[in-house]
Amino acid sequence: MANTPLSAPISVADYRARVAALIPPTPVTLRPLLDCAGLVLAGDLVSPVSLPPFDNSAMDGYAVRAADVAGAERHAAVTLPVPVDIPAGRTDIVPLLPGTAHRIMTGAPVPPGADAVVKVEDTDGGEQRVAVHAPVAPGTHIRLAGEDVTEGDTVLRAGIVLGSPQVGLAAAIGLAELPVHRPVRVLVLSTGSELVAPGNPLLHGQIYESNSVMLAAAVREAGGEATVLRFVPDDVGAFHATIAEHLDRVDLLVTSGGVSAGAYEVVKDALTGQGVEFTRVAVQPGGPQGSGVFKGLPVVTLPGNPVSSALSFELFLRPALLAAMGHGVVGRPRARVRSAAELRSPSARRQYRRGHVEGDLVTPVGGPGSHLLASFAAANCLIEVPENIEVVAEGDLVDVLLLGGAT
């Protein structure tokens, strides 16, 4: 197929909005608690119980009436009979009679009639009778019912990203599953006849394929689900045959490679005129891009150079995926710091350089080349050079996007 002339470059912001509009919100689904970490809660969570659900002991010790041990001292103990043991989990709780003590474990229900717990360290630890060596005020070492959560309280709001504390709270109020926004299901397809799977020997002219695993990992880091298809040769028929059986199983197709202006650009050849528009974005690296809908499936096509592909995911796909999964904050954290070196950027394109930020200083890592993946792996930020700036002098203030691991 003859190459179609590419349109004039569009801005980073406009293309980001175009990609975001392609991916609709994912449906809400009930998931077991262990499958909810990292997902977004889709509805307010109202507690059906109080926490604690009953008054319970905060210490191993003895449930008492505070008045019965008011005169206890280290060298003048108050001795009380211990007719009852109350381990955690006991449900048939015997009321405490005046002038007695019940041995009680942490978390066990405080018996009716008791108004304090003496910790075991302030006693002789007796089993039939206990010598109490210190007085306690009413309420000491008792966790009151509803002290943490009252039945009917809204404990988590819709839109929160669920982590281990939130999942733990849901379990504590008796919920086994939660309504969450389902992860986006992404099919990642890497094309190129020159690609070889890692672990196999290379012939001259071949390279190891890395984009698919890199992009799939990025999808999963964002909370999505990724399926990888590798090594579609530069053949339109093979491309269509490879993806056909997966179209109904995923929410999004992401490809890397085959979108530039040269010959053998299989992705562009296969999808031009099929609902996918190929364009240039005013960005370096990663100018050639494509997006649209093919047979009802949203498609985003990324350039094949690894840094261009990774950067394109960061700028365009990651925010769109997060928004589709219900996240309110979809951009990386930003900081304004000083550049430790001079940077040069092409006119009319927004450049992103890899960098390492520490404190209020950022040091460029590697050059601007789109093939320098090792420098991307070593970076903890992206240095953003706006379209209207061609030279950043050493010491100038720059904006950086903080990646994982930034300090």
Coordinates of N, CA, C and O in Angstrom, one line a residue, residues 6-12 15 259-261 277-290 301-305 307-309 311-312 315-316 349-350 370:
L6 N 1.3 12.3 5.9 CA 0.9 12.6 7.2 C 0.5 14.1 7.4 O 1.0 15.0 6.7
S7 N -0.5 14.3 8.2 CA -1.0 15.7 8.4 C 0.0 16.5 9.3 O 1.0 16.0 9.8
A8 N -0.3 17.8 9.4 CA 0.6 18.7 10.2 C 0.6 18.2 11.6 O -0.4 17.6 12.1
P9 N 1.6 18.4 12.3 CA 1.7 17.9 13.7 C 0.6 18.6 14.6 O 0.3 19.7 14.4
I10 N 0.1 17.8 15.5 CA -0.8 18.3 16.5 C -0.1 18.4 17.9 O 1.0 17.8 18.1
S11 N -0.6 19.2 18.8 CA 0.0 19.4 20.1 C -0.1 18.1 21.0 O -1.0 17.3 20.8
V12 N 0.8 18.1 21.9 CA 0.8 17.0 22.9 C -0.6 17.0 23.6 O -1.2 15.9 23.8
Y15 N -3.4 15.7 21.3 CA -3.4 14.2 21.1 C -3.7 13.4 22.3 O -4.3 12.4 22.3
V259 N 4.6 2.5 12.0 CA 3.7 3.7 11.9 C 4.4 4.9 11.2 O 3.9 5.9 11.1
S260 N 5.7 4.7 10.8 CA 6.4 5.8 10.3 C 6.2 6.0 8.8 O 5.2 5.4 8.3
A261 N 7.0 6.8 8.2 CA 6.7 7.2 6.8 C 7.4 6.3 5.8 O 7.2 6.5 4.6
E277 N -6.6 6.9 12.4 CA -5.9 8.0 11.7 C -4.5 8.1 12.2 O -4.2 8.0 13.4
F278 N -3.6 8.2 11.2 CA -2.1 8.3 11.5 C -1.7 9.8 11.4 O -2.1 10.5 10.4
T279 N -1.0 10.3 12.3 CA -0.7 11.7 12.4 C 0.7 11.8 13.0 O 1.4 10.9 13.4
R280 N 1.1 13.1 13.1 CA 2.4 13.4 13.8 C 2.0 14.3 15.0 O 1.2 15.2 14.9
V281 N 2.7 14.1 16.1 CA 2.5 14.9 17.3 C 3.8 15.7 17.5 O 4.9 15.3 17.2
A282 N 3.6 17.0 17.9 CA 4.7 17.9 18.1 C 5.5 17.6 19.3 O 5.5 18.3 20.3
V283 N 6.1 16.4 19.3 CA 6.8 15.9 20.5 C 8.1 15.2 20.0 O 8.2 14.7 18.9
Q284 N 9.1 15.3 20.9 CA 10.4 14.5 20.6 C 10.8 13.8 21.9 O 10.9 14.5 23.0
P285 N 11.0 12.5 21.9 CA 10.8 11.6 20.7 C 9.3 11.2 20.7 O 8.6 11.5 21.6
G286 N 9.0 10.4 19.6 CA 7.6 9.9 19.5 C 6.7 10.6 18.6 O 5.5 10.5 18.8
G287 N 7.1 11.3 17.6 CA 6.3 12.0 16.7 C 5.2 11.2 16.0 O 4.0 11.6 16.0
P288 N 5.6 10.1 15.3 CA 4.5 9.4 14.5 C 3.6 8.6 15.5 O 4.0 7.8 16.3
Q289 N 2.3 8.9 15.3 CA 1.3 8.2 16.2 C 0.1 7.9 15.4 O -0.1 8.4 14.3
G290 N -0.7 7.0 15.9 CA -2.0 6.6 15.3 C -3.0 6.3 16.3 O -2.7 5.7 17.4
T301 N -1.7 3.3 18.2 CA -0.5 2.7 17.6 C 0.7 3.6 18.0 O 0.7 4.8 17.8
L302 N 1.7 3.0 18.5 CA 2.9 3.7 19.0 C 4.1 3.5 18.1 O 4.2 2.4 17.4
P303 N 5.0 4.4 18.1 CA 6.2 4.2 17.3 C 7.0 3.0 17.8 O 6.9 2.5 19.0
G304 N 7.9 2.5 17.0 CA 8.7 1.3 17.3 C 9.9 1.5 18.1 O 10.4 0.6 18.8
N305 N 10.6 2.7 18.0 CA 11.8 2.9 18.8 C 11.4 2.8 20.3 O 10.4 3.4 20.7
V307 N 12.3 4.0 23.3 CA 12.0 5.2 24.1 C 10.8 5.9 23.6 O 10.0 6.4 24.4
S308 N 10.7 6.0 22.3 CA 9.5 6.7 21.7 C 8.2 5.9 22.2 O 7.2 6.6 22.5
S309 N 8.3 4.6 22.2 CA 7.1 3.8 22.6 C 6.8 4.0 24.1 O 5.7 4.2 24.5
L311 N 7.8 6.5 26.1 CA 7.4 7.9 26.3 C 5.9 8.1 25.9 O 5.1 8.8 26.6
S312 N 5.6 7.6 24.7 CA 4.2 7.7 24.2 C 3.2 7.1 25.2 O 2.1 7.7 25.4
L315 N 2.9 9.6 28.1 CA 2.2 10.9 27.8 C 0.7 10.7 27.4 O -0.1 11.5 27.8
F316 N 0.4 9.6 26.7 CA -0.9 9.5 26.1 C -1.8 8.4 26.6 O -2.9 8.5 26.9
R349 N 8.6 21.7 18.8 CA 8.3 20.4 19.4 C 8.6 20.4 20.9 O 9.6 21.0 21.3
R350 N 7.7 19.8 21.6 CA 7.9 19.6 23.1 C 8.8 18.4 23.3 O 8.5 17.3 22.9
S370 N 15.9 8.3 20.5 CA 14.8 7.5 20.8 C 15.1 6.0 21.0 O 14.3 5.2 21.3

